[in-house]
mmCIF file of C-alpha atoms and ligand atoms in Angstrom:
data_model
loop_
_atom_site.group_PDB
_atom_site.id
_atom_site.type_symbol
_atom_site.label_atom_id
_atom_site.label_comp_id
_atom_site.label_asym_id
_atom_site.label_seq_id
_atom_site.Cartn_x
_atom_site.Cartn_y
_atom_site.Cartn_z
ATOM 1 C CA MET A 1 26.682 8.752 -4.452
ATOM 2 C CA GLU A 2 25.748 9.797 -0.935
ATOM 3 C CA PRO A 3 22.579 11.810 -0.257
ATOM 4 C CA ASN A 4 23.081 15.541 -0.571
ATOM 5 C CA THR A 5 26.142 15.278 -2.813
ATOM 6 C CA PRO A 6 25.813 17.648 -5.752
ATOM 7 C CA PRO A 7 24.077 16.193 -8.786
ATOM 8 C CA PRO A 8 26.233 15.212 -11.761
ATOM 9 C CA PRO A 9 26.566 17.877 -14.462
ATOM 10 C CA ASP A 10 24.301 16.020 -16.907
ATOM 11 C CA ALA A 11 21.455 15.950 -14.354
ATOM 12 C CA LEU A 12 21.878 19.642 -13.692
ATOM 13 C CA SER A 13 21.845 20.574 -17.319
ATOM 14 C CA ARG A 14 18.726 18.437 -17.891
ATOM 15 C CA ARG A 15 16.930 20.263 -15.098
ATOM 16 C CA GLN A 16 18.081 23.576 -16.429
ATOM 17 C CA VAL A 17 16.722 22.624 -19.822
ATOM 18 C CA LEU A 18 13.377 21.566 -18.339
ATOM 19 C CA GLY A 19 13.278 24.685 -16.193
ATOM 20 C CA GLY A 20 13.969 26.781 -19.264
ATOM 21 C CA LEU A 21 11.136 25.100 -21.139
ATOM 22 C CA ALA A 22 8.745 25.681 -18.257
ATOM 23 C CA ALA A 23 9.783 29.312 -18.008
ATOM 24 C CA ALA A 24 9.104 29.675 -21.708
ATOM 25 C CA GLY A 25 5.555 28.403 -21.117
ATOM 26 C CA VAL A 26 6.023 25.259 -23.189
ATOM 27 C CA ALA A 27 4.243 23.101 -20.610
ATOM 28 C CA ALA A 28 1.195 25.365 -20.779
ATOM 29 C CA THR A 29 0.903 24.658 -24.481
ATOM 30 C CA VAL A 30 0.324 20.953 -23.780
ATOM 31 C CA GLY A 31 -2.510 21.605 -21.409
ATOM 32 C CA ALA A 32 -0.992 22.132 -17.958
ATOM 33 C CA PRO A 33 -2.726 24.935 -16.095
ATOM 34 C CA ALA A 34 -0.633 28.079 -15.997
ATOM 35 C CA ALA A 35 -0.711 27.968 -12.197
ATOM 36 C CA ALA A 36 1.223 24.711 -12.284
ATOM 37 C CA ASN A 37 4.267 26.596 -13.522
ATOM 38 C CA ALA A 38 3.965 29.555 -11.220
ATOM 39 C CA GLY A 39 6.028 29.300 -8.048
ATOM 40 C CA ALA A 40 7.512 25.934 -9.000
ATOM 41 C CA ALA A 41 8.936 23.984 -6.062
ATOM 42 C CA PRO A 42 12.602 24.559 -5.355
ATOM 43 C CA ALA A 43 14.904 22.117 -7.096
ATOM 44 C CA SER A 44 15.549 18.983 -5.087
ATOM 45 C CA PRO A 45 18.856 17.250 -5.755
ATOM 46 C CA PRO A 46 18.666 13.654 -6.978
ATOM 47 C CA GLN A 47 18.743 11.144 -4.139
ATOM 48 C CA ASN A 48 20.558 7.846 -4.277
ATOM 49 C CA PRO A 49 17.829 5.219 -3.647
ATOM 50 C CA VAL A 50 20.434 2.752 -2.398
ATOM 51 C CA THR A 51 21.385 4.932 0.572
ATOM 52 C CA GLN A 52 18.093 6.829 0.933
ATOM 53 C CA TYR A 53 16.696 4.423 3.558
ATOM 54 C CA PRO A 54 18.037 1.985 6.191
ATOM 55 C CA GLN A 55 20.075 -0.963 4.983
ATOM 56 C CA PRO A 56 20.098 -4.378 6.655
ATOM 57 C CA PRO A 57 21.149 -5.854 9.001
ATOM 58 C CA PHE A 58 18.187 -4.889 11.205
ATOM 59 C CA PRO A 59 17.882 -5.855 14.876
ATOM 60 C CA GLN A 60 16.259 -9.252 15.391
ATOM 61 C CA GLN A 61 12.673 -8.618 16.490
ATOM 62 C CA GLN A 62 9.326 -10.375 16.699
ATOM 63 C CA GLN A 63 5.890 -9.177 17.801
ATOM 64 C CA PRO A 64 2.670 -11.077 18.288
ATOM 65 C CA TRP A 65 0.460 -10.759 15.168
ATOM 66 C CA PRO A 66 -0.835 -8.293 13.953
ATOM 67 C CA GLY A 67 1.894 -6.146 15.538
ATOM 68 C CA LEU A 68 2.444 -2.413 15.644
ATOM 69 C CA ALA A 69 4.565 -0.349 13.275
ATOM 70 C CA SER A 70 5.304 1.950 16.210
ATOM 71 C CA ARG A 71 7.197 -0.880 17.945
ATOM 72 C CA MET A 72 9.477 -1.717 15.017
ATOM 73 C CA THR A 73 13.186 -0.912 14.878
ATOM 74 C CA PRO A 74 13.875 0.986 12.717
ATOM 75 C CA ARG A 75 10.404 2.523 12.535
ATOM 76 C CA PRO A 76 9.054 2.262 9.004
ATOM 77 C CA ASP A 77 8.730 5.499 7.034
ATOM 78 C CA HIS A 78 5.119 5.925 5.915
ATOM 79 C CA GLY A 79 5.642 9.447 4.595
ATOM 80 C CA GLU A 80 4.545 11.114 7.834
ATOM 81 C CA THR A 81 7.104 13.885 7.410
ATOM 82 C CA SER A 82 8.044 13.480 3.762
ATOM 83 C CA TYR A 83 4.938 13.061 1.569
ATOM 84 C CA LYS A 84 3.860 16.335 0.014
ATOM 85 C CA GLY A 85 0.554 16.519 -1.797
ATOM 86 C CA SER A 86 -0.511 18.732 -4.667
ATOM 87 C CA GLY A 87 -4.306 18.399 -4.672
ATOM 88 C CA ARG A 88 -4.401 15.381 -6.982
ATOM 89 C CA LEU A 89 -7.279 13.775 -5.042
ATOM 90 C CA ALA A 90 -9.058 16.889 -3.805
ATOM 91 C CA GLY A 91 -12.534 16.074 -2.493
ATOM 92 C CA ARG A 92 -12.225 12.316 -2.995
ATOM 93 C CA LYS A 93 -13.699 9.917 -0.441
ATOM 94 C CA ALA A 94 -11.442 6.968 0.285
ATOM 95 C CA LEU A 95 -11.599 3.737 2.254
ATOM 96 C CA VAL A 96 -8.261 2.062 2.976
ATOM 97 C CA THR A 97 -8.207 -1.387 4.591
ATOM 98 C CA GLY A 98 -5.092 -2.122 6.622
ATOM 99 C CA GLY A 99 -4.768 1.659 6.901
ATOM 100 C CA ASP A 100 -3.189 1.605 10.357
ATOM 101 C CA SER A 101 0.299 0.514 9.355
ATOM 102 C CA GLY A 102 2.664 -0.331 6.552
ATOM 103 C CA ILE A 103 1.646 0.149 2.944
ATOM 104 C CA GLY A 104 -1.981 0.954 3.855
ATOM 105 C CA ARG A 105 -0.882 3.696 6.254
ATOM 106 C CA ALA A 106 1.396 5.187 3.591
ATOM 107 C CA ALA A 107 -1.488 5.177 1.086
ATOM 108 C CA ALA A 108 -3.898 6.713 3.635
ATOM 109 C CA ILE A 109 -1.448 9.513 4.482
ATOM 110 C CA ALA A 110 -0.749 10.232 0.819
ATOM 111 C CA PHE A 111 -4.472 10.257 -0.055
ATOM 112 C CA ALA A 112 -5.133 12.780 2.738
ATOM 113 C CA ARG A 113 -2.224 14.999 1.753
ATOM 114 C CA GLU A 114 -3.617 14.932 -1.806
ATOM 115 C CA GLY A 115 -6.933 16.254 -0.494
ATOM 116 C CA ALA A 116 -9.054 13.142 0.126
ATOM 117 C CA ASP A 117 -11.154 12.355 3.188
ATOM 118 C CA VAL A 118 -10.099 8.933 4.414
ATOM 119 C CA ALA A 119 -11.668 6.071 6.364
ATOM 120 C CA ILE A 120 -9.307 3.375 7.604
ATOM 121 C CA ASN A 121 -10.039 -0.175 8.721
ATOM 122 C CA TYR A 122 -7.772 -2.256 10.956
ATOM 123 C CA LEU A 123 -7.984 -4.810 13.761
ATOM 124 C CA PRO A 124 -8.945 -3.585 17.263
ATOM 125 C CA ALA A 125 -5.481 -4.582 18.561
ATOM 126 C CA GLU A 126 -3.974 -2.029 16.174
ATOM 127 C CA GLU A 127 -5.762 0.991 17.701
ATOM 128 C CA PRO A 128 -2.496 2.739 18.770
ATOM 129 C CA ASP A 129 -1.164 2.626 15.192
ATOM 130 C CA ALA A 130 -4.561 3.685 13.822
ATOM 131 C CA GLN A 131 -4.708 6.729 16.096
ATOM 132 C CA GLU A 132 -1.343 7.921 14.756
ATOM 133 C CA VAL A 133 -2.766 7.763 11.228
ATOM 134 C CA VAL A 134 -5.975 9.549 12.231
ATOM 135 C CA ALA A 135 -3.863 12.368 13.680
ATOM 136 C CA VAL A 136 -1.847 12.735 10.470
ATOM 137 C CA ILE A 137 -4.999 12.787 8.302
ATOM 138 C CA ARG A 138 -6.549 15.489 10.508
ATOM 139 C CA GLN A 139 -3.328 17.515 10.457
ATOM 140 C CA ALA A 140 -3.703 17.511 6.674
ATOM 141 C CA GLY A 141 -7.091 19.182 7.179
ATOM 142 C CA ARG A 142 -9.046 16.179 6.004
ATOM 143 C CA LYS A 143 -11.763 14.063 7.610
ATOM 144 C CA ALA A 144 -10.542 10.816 9.193
ATOM 145 C CA VAL A 145 -12.887 7.945 10.039
ATOM 146 C CA ALA A 146 -11.493 5.043 12.074
ATOM 147 C CA ILE A 147 -13.415 1.770 11.678
ATOM 148 C CA PRO A 148 -11.843 -1.136 13.570
ATOM 149 C CA GLY A 149 -13.055 -4.677 12.912
ATOM 150 C CA ASP A 150 -12.168 -8.075 11.508
ATOM 151 C CA ILE A 151 -12.791 -8.389 7.765
ATOM 152 C CA ARG A 152 -13.019 -12.190 7.826
ATOM 153 C CA THR A 153 -16.833 -12.081 7.847
ATOM 154 C CA GLU A 154 -19.093 -10.808 5.103
ATOM 155 C CA ALA A 155 -21.374 -9.074 7.608
ATOM 156 C CA PHE A 156 -18.561 -6.899 8.951
ATOM 157 C CA CYS A 157 -17.280 -6.111 5.437
ATOM 158 C CA GLN A 158 -20.732 -4.791 4.502
ATOM 159 C CA GLN A 159 -20.955 -2.733 7.710
ATOM 160 C CA LEU A 160 -17.475 -1.354 7.097
ATOM 161 C CA VAL A 161 -18.282 -0.112 3.615
ATOM 162 C CA ASP A 162 -21.689 1.270 4.579
ATOM 163 C CA ARG A 163 -20.259 3.137 7.559
ATOM 164 C CA ALA A 164 -17.354 4.527 5.531
ATOM 165 C CA ALA A 165 -19.726 5.750 2.804
ATOM 166 C CA ARG A 166 -22.150 7.223 5.348
ATOM 167 C CA GLU A 167 -19.509 9.073 7.367
ATOM 168 C CA LEU A 168 -17.572 10.284 4.329
ATOM 169 C CA GLY A 169 -20.733 11.247 2.459
ATOM 170 C CA GLY A 170 -19.966 8.829 -0.379
ATOM 171 C CA LEU A 171 -17.219 6.551 -1.602
ATOM 172 C CA ASP A 172 -15.181 6.884 -4.807
ATOM 173 C CA LEU A 173 -11.834 5.357 -3.861
ATOM 174 C CA LEU A 174 -11.248 1.929 -2.347
ATOM 175 C CA ALA A 175 -7.762 0.681 -1.546
ATOM 176 C CA ASN A 176 -7.819 -2.965 -0.479
ATOM 177 C CA VAL A 177 -4.534 -3.253 1.386
ATOM 178 C CA ALA A 178 -5.252 -5.515 4.382
ATOM 179 C CA GLY A 179 -3.572 -8.891 4.191
ATOM 180 C CA ARG A 180 -2.554 -11.943 6.219
ATOM 181 C CA GLN A 181 0.881 -13.525 5.749
ATOM 182 C CA GLN A 182 2.153 -16.232 8.109
ATOM 183 C CA GLN A 183 5.075 -18.349 6.969
ATOM 184 C CA ARG A 184 5.016 -22.135 7.309
ATOM 185 C CA GLN A 185 8.079 -24.101 6.249
ATOM 186 C CA ALA A 186 6.231 -27.218 5.093
ATOM 187 C CA ILE A 187 2.759 -28.086 3.853
ATOM 188 C CA ALA A 188 2.495 -30.488 6.811
ATOM 189 C CA GLU A 189 2.653 -27.473 9.175
ATOM 190 C CA LEU A 190 0.007 -25.514 7.292
ATOM 191 C CA THR A 191 -3.284 -26.117 9.085
ATOM 192 C CA SER A 192 -6.760 -25.798 7.666
ATOM 193 C CA GLU A 193 -7.259 -22.904 10.127
ATOM 194 C CA ASP A 194 -4.230 -21.118 8.635
ATOM 195 C CA PHE A 195 -5.393 -21.759 5.108
ATOM 196 C CA ASP A 196 -8.894 -20.561 5.930
ATOM 197 C CA ALA A 197 -7.718 -17.403 7.717
ATOM 198 C CA THR A 198 -5.421 -16.423 4.852
ATOM 199 C CA LEU A 199 -8.061 -16.989 2.194
ATOM 200 C CA LYS A 200 -10.735 -15.221 4.231
ATOM 201 C CA THR A 201 -8.541 -12.153 4.736
ATOM 202 C CA ASN A 202 -6.872 -11.904 1.346
ATOM 203 C CA ALA A 203 -9.467 -13.313 -1.054
ATOM 204 C CA TYR A 204 -12.976 -13.436 0.462
ATOM 205 C CA ALA A 205 -12.743 -10.051 2.220
ATOM 206 C CA LEU A 206 -11.496 -8.414 -0.969
ATOM 207 C CA PHE A 207 -14.527 -9.844 -2.782
ATOM 208 C CA TRP A 208 -16.989 -8.880 -0.017
ATOM 209 C CA ILE A 209 -15.656 -5.337 0.434
ATOM 210 C CA THR A 210 -15.475 -4.676 -3.285
ATOM 211 C CA LYS A 211 -18.991 -6.059 -3.842
ATOM 212 C CA ALA A 212 -20.340 -3.809 -1.071
ATOM 213 C CA ALA A 213 -18.442 -0.757 -2.355
ATOM 214 C CA LEU A 214 -19.441 -0.847 -6.032
ATOM 215 C CA PRO A 215 -23.079 0.248 -5.515
ATOM 216 C CA HIS A 216 -21.717 3.451 -3.933
ATOM 217 C CA MET A 217 -19.379 4.143 -6.848
ATOM 218 C CA GLY A 218 -19.971 6.152 -9.999
ATOM 219 C CA PRO A 219 -17.862 6.942 -13.061
ATOM 220 C CA GLY A 220 -14.360 8.060 -12.126
ATOM 221 C CA SER A 221 -14.273 5.926 -9.004
ATOM 222 C CA THR A 222 -11.201 3.770 -8.542
ATOM 223 C CA ILE A 223 -10.410 0.499 -6.807
ATOM 224 C CA ILE A 224 -6.815 -0.421 -6.027
ATOM 225 C CA ASN A 225 -5.990 -3.946 -4.889
ATOM 226 C CA THR A 226 -2.745 -5.035 -3.290
ATOM 227 C CA THR A 227 -1.175 -8.101 -4.851
ATOM 228 C CA SER A 228 2.532 -8.949 -4.436
ATOM 229 C CA GLU A 229 5.675 -10.153 -6.108
ATOM 230 C CA GLN A 230 4.650 -13.407 -4.354
ATOM 231 C CA GLY A 231 1.764 -13.777 -6.781
ATOM 232 C CA PHE A 232 4.283 -14.140 -9.598
ATOM 233 C CA ASN A 233 7.339 -15.734 -7.941
ATOM 234 C CA PRO A 234 6.288 -17.410 -4.684
ATOM 235 C CA ASP A 235 8.535 -18.246 -1.737
ATOM 236 C CA PRO A 236 8.199 -21.895 -0.691
ATOM 237 C CA TRP A 237 7.086 -20.967 2.848
ATOM 238 C CA LEU A 238 4.056 -18.966 1.625
ATOM 239 C CA LEU A 239 1.988 -21.789 0.158
ATOM 240 C CA ASP A 240 -1.340 -20.247 1.209
ATOM 241 C CA TYR A 241 -0.454 -16.537 0.974
ATOM 242 C CA ALA A 242 1.268 -16.440 -2.422
ATOM 243 C CA PRO A 243 -1.659 -18.014 -4.337
ATOM 244 C CA THR A 244 -4.020 -15.433 -2.806
ATOM 245 C CA LYS A 245 -1.832 -12.736 -4.344
ATOM 246 C CA ALA A 246 -2.114 -14.435 -7.766
ATOM 247 C CA PHE A 247 -5.876 -14.546 -7.173
ATOM 248 C CA ILE A 248 -5.912 -10.805 -6.439
ATOM 249 C CA ALA A 249 -4.053 -9.978 -9.658
ATOM 250 C CA ASN A 250 -6.443 -12.095 -11.705
ATOM 251 C CA PHE A 251 -9.564 -10.825 -9.889
ATOM 252 C CA THR A 252 -8.355 -7.287 -10.581
ATOM 253 C CA LYS A 253 -8.110 -7.919 -14.310
ATOM 254 C CA ALA A 254 -11.492 -9.689 -14.515
ATOM 255 C CA LEU A 255 -13.320 -6.994 -12.528
ATOM 256 C CA ALA A 256 -11.625 -4.273 -14.580
ATOM 257 C CA LYS A 257 -13.187 -5.809 -17.709
ATOM 258 C CA GLN A 258 -16.571 -5.997 -15.985
ATOM 259 C CA VAL A 259 -16.845 -2.446 -14.627
ATOM 260 C CA GLY A 260 -14.596 -0.513 -17.008
ATOM 261 C CA LYS A 261 -17.567 0.277 -19.236
ATOM 262 C CA ARG A 262 -19.159 2.016 -16.228
ATOM 263 C CA GLY A 263 -16.109 4.275 -15.941
ATOM 264 C CA ILE A 264 -14.891 2.562 -12.786
ATOM 265 C CA ARG A 265 -11.239 1.554 -12.858
ATOM 266 C CA VAL A 266 -9.707 -1.410 -11.023
ATOM 267 C CA ASN A 267 -5.930 -1.773 -10.776
ATOM 268 C CA GLY A 268 -3.399 -3.599 -8.656
ATOM 269 C CA VAL A 269 -0.184 -2.707 -6.863
ATOM 270 C CA ALA A 270 2.452 -5.457 -6.570
ATOM 271 C CA PRO A 271 4.984 -4.559 -3.887
ATOM 272 C CA GLY A 272 8.353 -6.265 -3.573
ATOM 273 C CA PRO A 273 9.786 -6.587 -0.040
ATOM 274 C CA TYR A 274 8.731 -3.703 2.256
ATOM 275 C CA TRP A 275 9.682 -3.100 5.879
ATOM 276 C CA THR A 276 6.336 -3.507 7.682
ATOM 277 C CA ALA A 277 4.762 -5.204 10.696
ATOM 278 C CA LEU A 278 3.733 -8.078 8.437
ATOM 279 C CA GLN A 279 7.352 -9.232 8.307
ATOM 280 C CA VAL A 280 8.082 -9.175 12.054
ATOM 281 C CA THR A 281 4.858 -10.905 13.141
ATOM 282 C CA GLY A 282 5.446 -14.255 11.465
ATOM 283 C CA GLY A 283 5.275 -13.270 7.793
ATOM 284 C CA THR A 284 8.983 -13.830 7.205
ATOM 285 C CA PRO A 285 10.932 -16.716 8.754
ATOM 286 C CA GLN A 286 12.372 -15.253 11.965
ATOM 287 C CA GLU A 287 16.018 -15.887 11.058
ATOM 288 C CA LYS A 288 15.561 -13.905 7.828
ATOM 289 C CA VAL A 289 14.259 -10.719 9.528
ATOM 290 C CA PRO A 290 17.712 -9.111 10.093
ATOM 291 C CA THR A 291 18.567 -9.427 6.391
ATOM 292 C CA PHE A 292 15.057 -8.728 5.078
ATOM 293 C CA GLY A 293 15.197 -7.060 1.657
ATOM 294 C CA GLN A 294 18.901 -7.657 1.125
ATOM 295 C CA ASP A 295 18.130 -9.604 -2.050
ATOM 296 C CA THR A 296 17.047 -6.509 -3.997
ATOM 297 C CA PRO A 297 19.515 -4.687 -6.271
ATOM 298 C CA TYR A 298 19.558 -1.885 -3.648
ATOM 299 C CA GLY A 299 20.455 -4.383 -0.923
ATOM 300 C CA ARG A 300 17.566 -3.131 1.229
ATOM 301 C CA PRO A 301 13.786 -3.412 1.580
ATOM 302 C CA GLY A 302 11.422 -0.696 0.478
ATOM 303 C CA GLN A 303 9.831 1.659 2.975
ATOM 304 C CA PRO A 304 6.036 2.066 2.741
ATOM 305 C CA ALA A 305 6.506 5.737 1.833
ATOM 306 C CA GLU A 306 8.225 4.655 -1.373
ATOM 307 C CA ILE A 307 5.113 3.009 -2.821
ATOM 308 C CA ALA A 308 2.407 5.465 -1.696
ATOM 309 C CA ALA A 309 2.711 7.537 -4.864
ATOM 310 C CA LEU A 310 1.726 4.497 -6.921
ATOM 311 C CA TYR A 311 -1.607 4.300 -5.060
ATOM 312 C CA VAL A 312 -2.078 8.033 -5.658
ATOM 313 C CA HIS A 313 -1.272 7.605 -9.339
ATOM 314 C CA LEU A 314 -3.791 4.785 -9.799
ATOM 315 C CA ALA A 315 -6.449 6.736 -7.871
ATOM 316 C CA SER A 316 -6.029 9.972 -9.759
ATOM 317 C CA PRO A 317 -7.647 10.854 -13.104
ATOM 318 C CA GLU A 318 -4.133 11.282 -14.524
ATOM 319 C CA SER A 319 -3.987 7.473 -14.888
ATOM 320 C CA SER A 320 -7.398 7.336 -16.603
ATOM 321 C CA PHE A 321 -6.317 4.754 -19.199
ATOM 322 C CA ALA A 322 -4.969 2.375 -16.534
ATOM 323 C CA ASN A 323 -7.564 -0.341 -15.936
ATOM 324 C CA GLY A 324 -6.706 -3.925 -15.034
ATOM 325 C CA SER A 325 -3.060 -2.909 -14.731
ATOM 326 C CA ILE A 326 -0.727 -4.458 -12.185
ATOM 327 C CA MET A 327 2.070 -2.063 -11.326
ATOM 328 C CA GLY A 328 4.946 -3.083 -9.118
ATOM 329 C CA GLU A 329 7.833 -1.580 -7.237
ATOM 330 C CA SER A 330 10.505 -4.028 -6.249
ATOM 331 C CA ALA A 331 13.782 -2.147 -6.793
ATOM 332 C CA GLY A 332 14.692 -4.069 -9.904
ATOM 333 C CA LYS A 333 13.963 -7.667 -8.890
ATOM 334 C CA GLY A 334 12.516 -8.209 -12.335
ATOM 335 C CA LEU A 335 8.914 -8.601 -11.215
ATOM 336 C CA PRO A 336 5.916 -6.406 -12.128
HETATM 337 P P1 NAD B 401 0.918 -4.499 7.760
HETATM 338 O O1 NAD B 401 0.938 -5.579 8.749
HETATM 339 O O2 NAD B 401 1.387 -3.175 8.184
HETATM 340 O O3 NAD B 401 -0.524 -4.346 7.129
HETATM 341 C C1 NAD B 401 -1.428 -5.415 7.001
HETATM 342 C C2 NAD B 401 -2.729 -4.977 7.630
HETATM 343 O O4 NAD B 401 -3.735 -5.931 7.329
HETATM 344 C C3 NAD B 401 -2.698 -4.863 9.130
HETATM 345 O O5 NAD B 401 -2.271 -3.613 9.579
HETATM 346 C C4 NAD B 401 -4.159 -5.151 9.515
HETATM 347 O O6 NAD B 401 -4.813 -3.953 9.822
HETATM 348 C C5 NAD B 401 -4.761 -5.748 8.254
HETATM 349 N N1 NAD B 401 -5.427 -7.010 8.553
HETATM 350 C C6 NAD B 401 -4.900 -8.252 8.566
HETATM 351 N N2 NAD B 401 -5.841 -9.150 8.899
HETATM 352 C C7 NAD B 401 -6.990 -8.457 9.103
HETATM 353 C C8 NAD B 401 -8.301 -8.833 9.462
HETATM 354 N N3 NAD B 401 -8.643 -10.121 9.668
HETATM 355 N N4 NAD B 401 -9.234 -7.845 9.608
HETATM 356 C C9 NAD B 401 -8.910 -6.547 9.397
HETATM 357 N N5 NAD B 401 -7.668 -6.146 9.042
HETATM 358 C C10 NAD B 401 -6.725 -7.096 8.889
HETATM 359 O O7 NAD B 401 1.790 -5.037 6.521
HETATM 360 P P2 NAD B 401 1.968 -4.517 5.015
HETATM 361 O O8 NAD B 401 3.190 -5.185 4.541
HETATM 362 O O9 NAD B 401 1.840 -3.063 4.925
HETATM 363 O O10 NAD B 401 0.761 -5.236 4.275
HETATM 364 C C11 NAD B 401 -0.162 -4.528 3.474
HETATM 365 C C12 NAD B 401 -0.445 -5.297 2.208
HETATM 366 O O11 NAD B 401 0.718 -5.329 1.406
HETATM 367 C C13 NAD B 401 -0.862 -6.751 2.435
HETATM 368 O O12 NAD B 401 -1.929 -7.074 1.558
HETATM 369 C C14 NAD B 401 0.367 -7.520 2.013
HETATM 370 O O13 NAD B 401 0.041 -8.798 1.535
HETATM 371 C C15 NAD B 401 0.901 -6.628 0.911
HETATM 372 N N6 NAD B 401 2.308 -6.835 0.592
HETATM 373 C C16 NAD B 401 3.268 -6.558 1.493
HETATM 374 C C17 NAD B 401 4.589 -6.762 1.154
HETATM 375 C C18 NAD B 401 5.706 -6.480 2.109
HETATM 376 O O14 NAD B 401 6.844 -6.851 1.829
HETATM 377 N N7 NAD B 401 5.476 -5.839 3.224
HETATM 378 C C19 NAD B 401 4.922 -7.244 -0.124
HETATM 379 C C20 NAD B 401 3.909 -7.502 -1.021
HETATM 380 C C21 NAD B 401 2.594 -7.289 -0.659
HETATM 381 MG MG1 MG B 402 -1.113 -3.029 11.283
#
């Protein structure tokens, strides 16, 4: 079905039934505030996820690492025009690493539209992307704090967290999204410098930032780590990266057991293939870029906007029983 074609009769009747229940006040009886039913959003027709976003083939393209989302073709959708909030994170104070582009940008935009003040970290070379995100956060009426710097040292990770907490007036939401992925076809090509840089970025920095953040956090605070389908089913050219994603999933579960009793929740998001700068800066073998994401049941990669709601869900008190959970979105590839 193409976008904007009328929904099938069964979908319509289901909505009518739900609408009828809401009108009858049934939702209010299970605890939803009455205001939630008043002025309900206009019906939106079902969208076909297969045709909702660009399909491969994409133009061949490469950028020097870390790259800019703004120079990609097609430009990734981070929800800039589409994500609508409903106050689910009102007043929260969030730090998002890798918040300039890709999945981190989508999470940062969604957090702001849900009412959170947001600090983002990124590399100095990514300032143009970061400034686009800052503008979107401010348009949402929220405070934006831009903190560039390289997370591969413990000293900077501590400064990052302290500055975010100081400028936001606290910290109760940490999304660890930054990551390094550089493909190498054979173990012989994987240098110790590569191995070190990947582990520093994906494993050590996650540990350092989380360790620095926890003293700022009280009950109800949430940490969301970004693992990957690669942590469960690795590609052969990601011999350093994929194990860091398995580490992140395991670290998430262990920390969740440690701090859950304090009312702090730690969960993980496991994306499948998403169209981001990571892929066109050496993360995916160059010859595979034009067909990136074609191996999903939709025949296309995800757009960052499609996974932002999962970060919102794990941050919000509505997911209060989720702790140590790894939740994925990979369009039916059979992974978390
Ligand atoms: P991206 O390139 O847009 O984001 C990665 C970000 O990491 C960069 O923007 C950069 O700011 C940050 N970063 C990297 N090294 C850094 C360093 N040394 N210091 C500070 N910041 C640094 O790509 P993305 O795909 O949105 O990646 C976000 C996360 O999602 C990563 O953890 C990645 O492993 C994970 N992921 C991505 C995919 C995918 O298909 N795109 C799939 C699974 C998991
Ligand atoms: Mg970036």
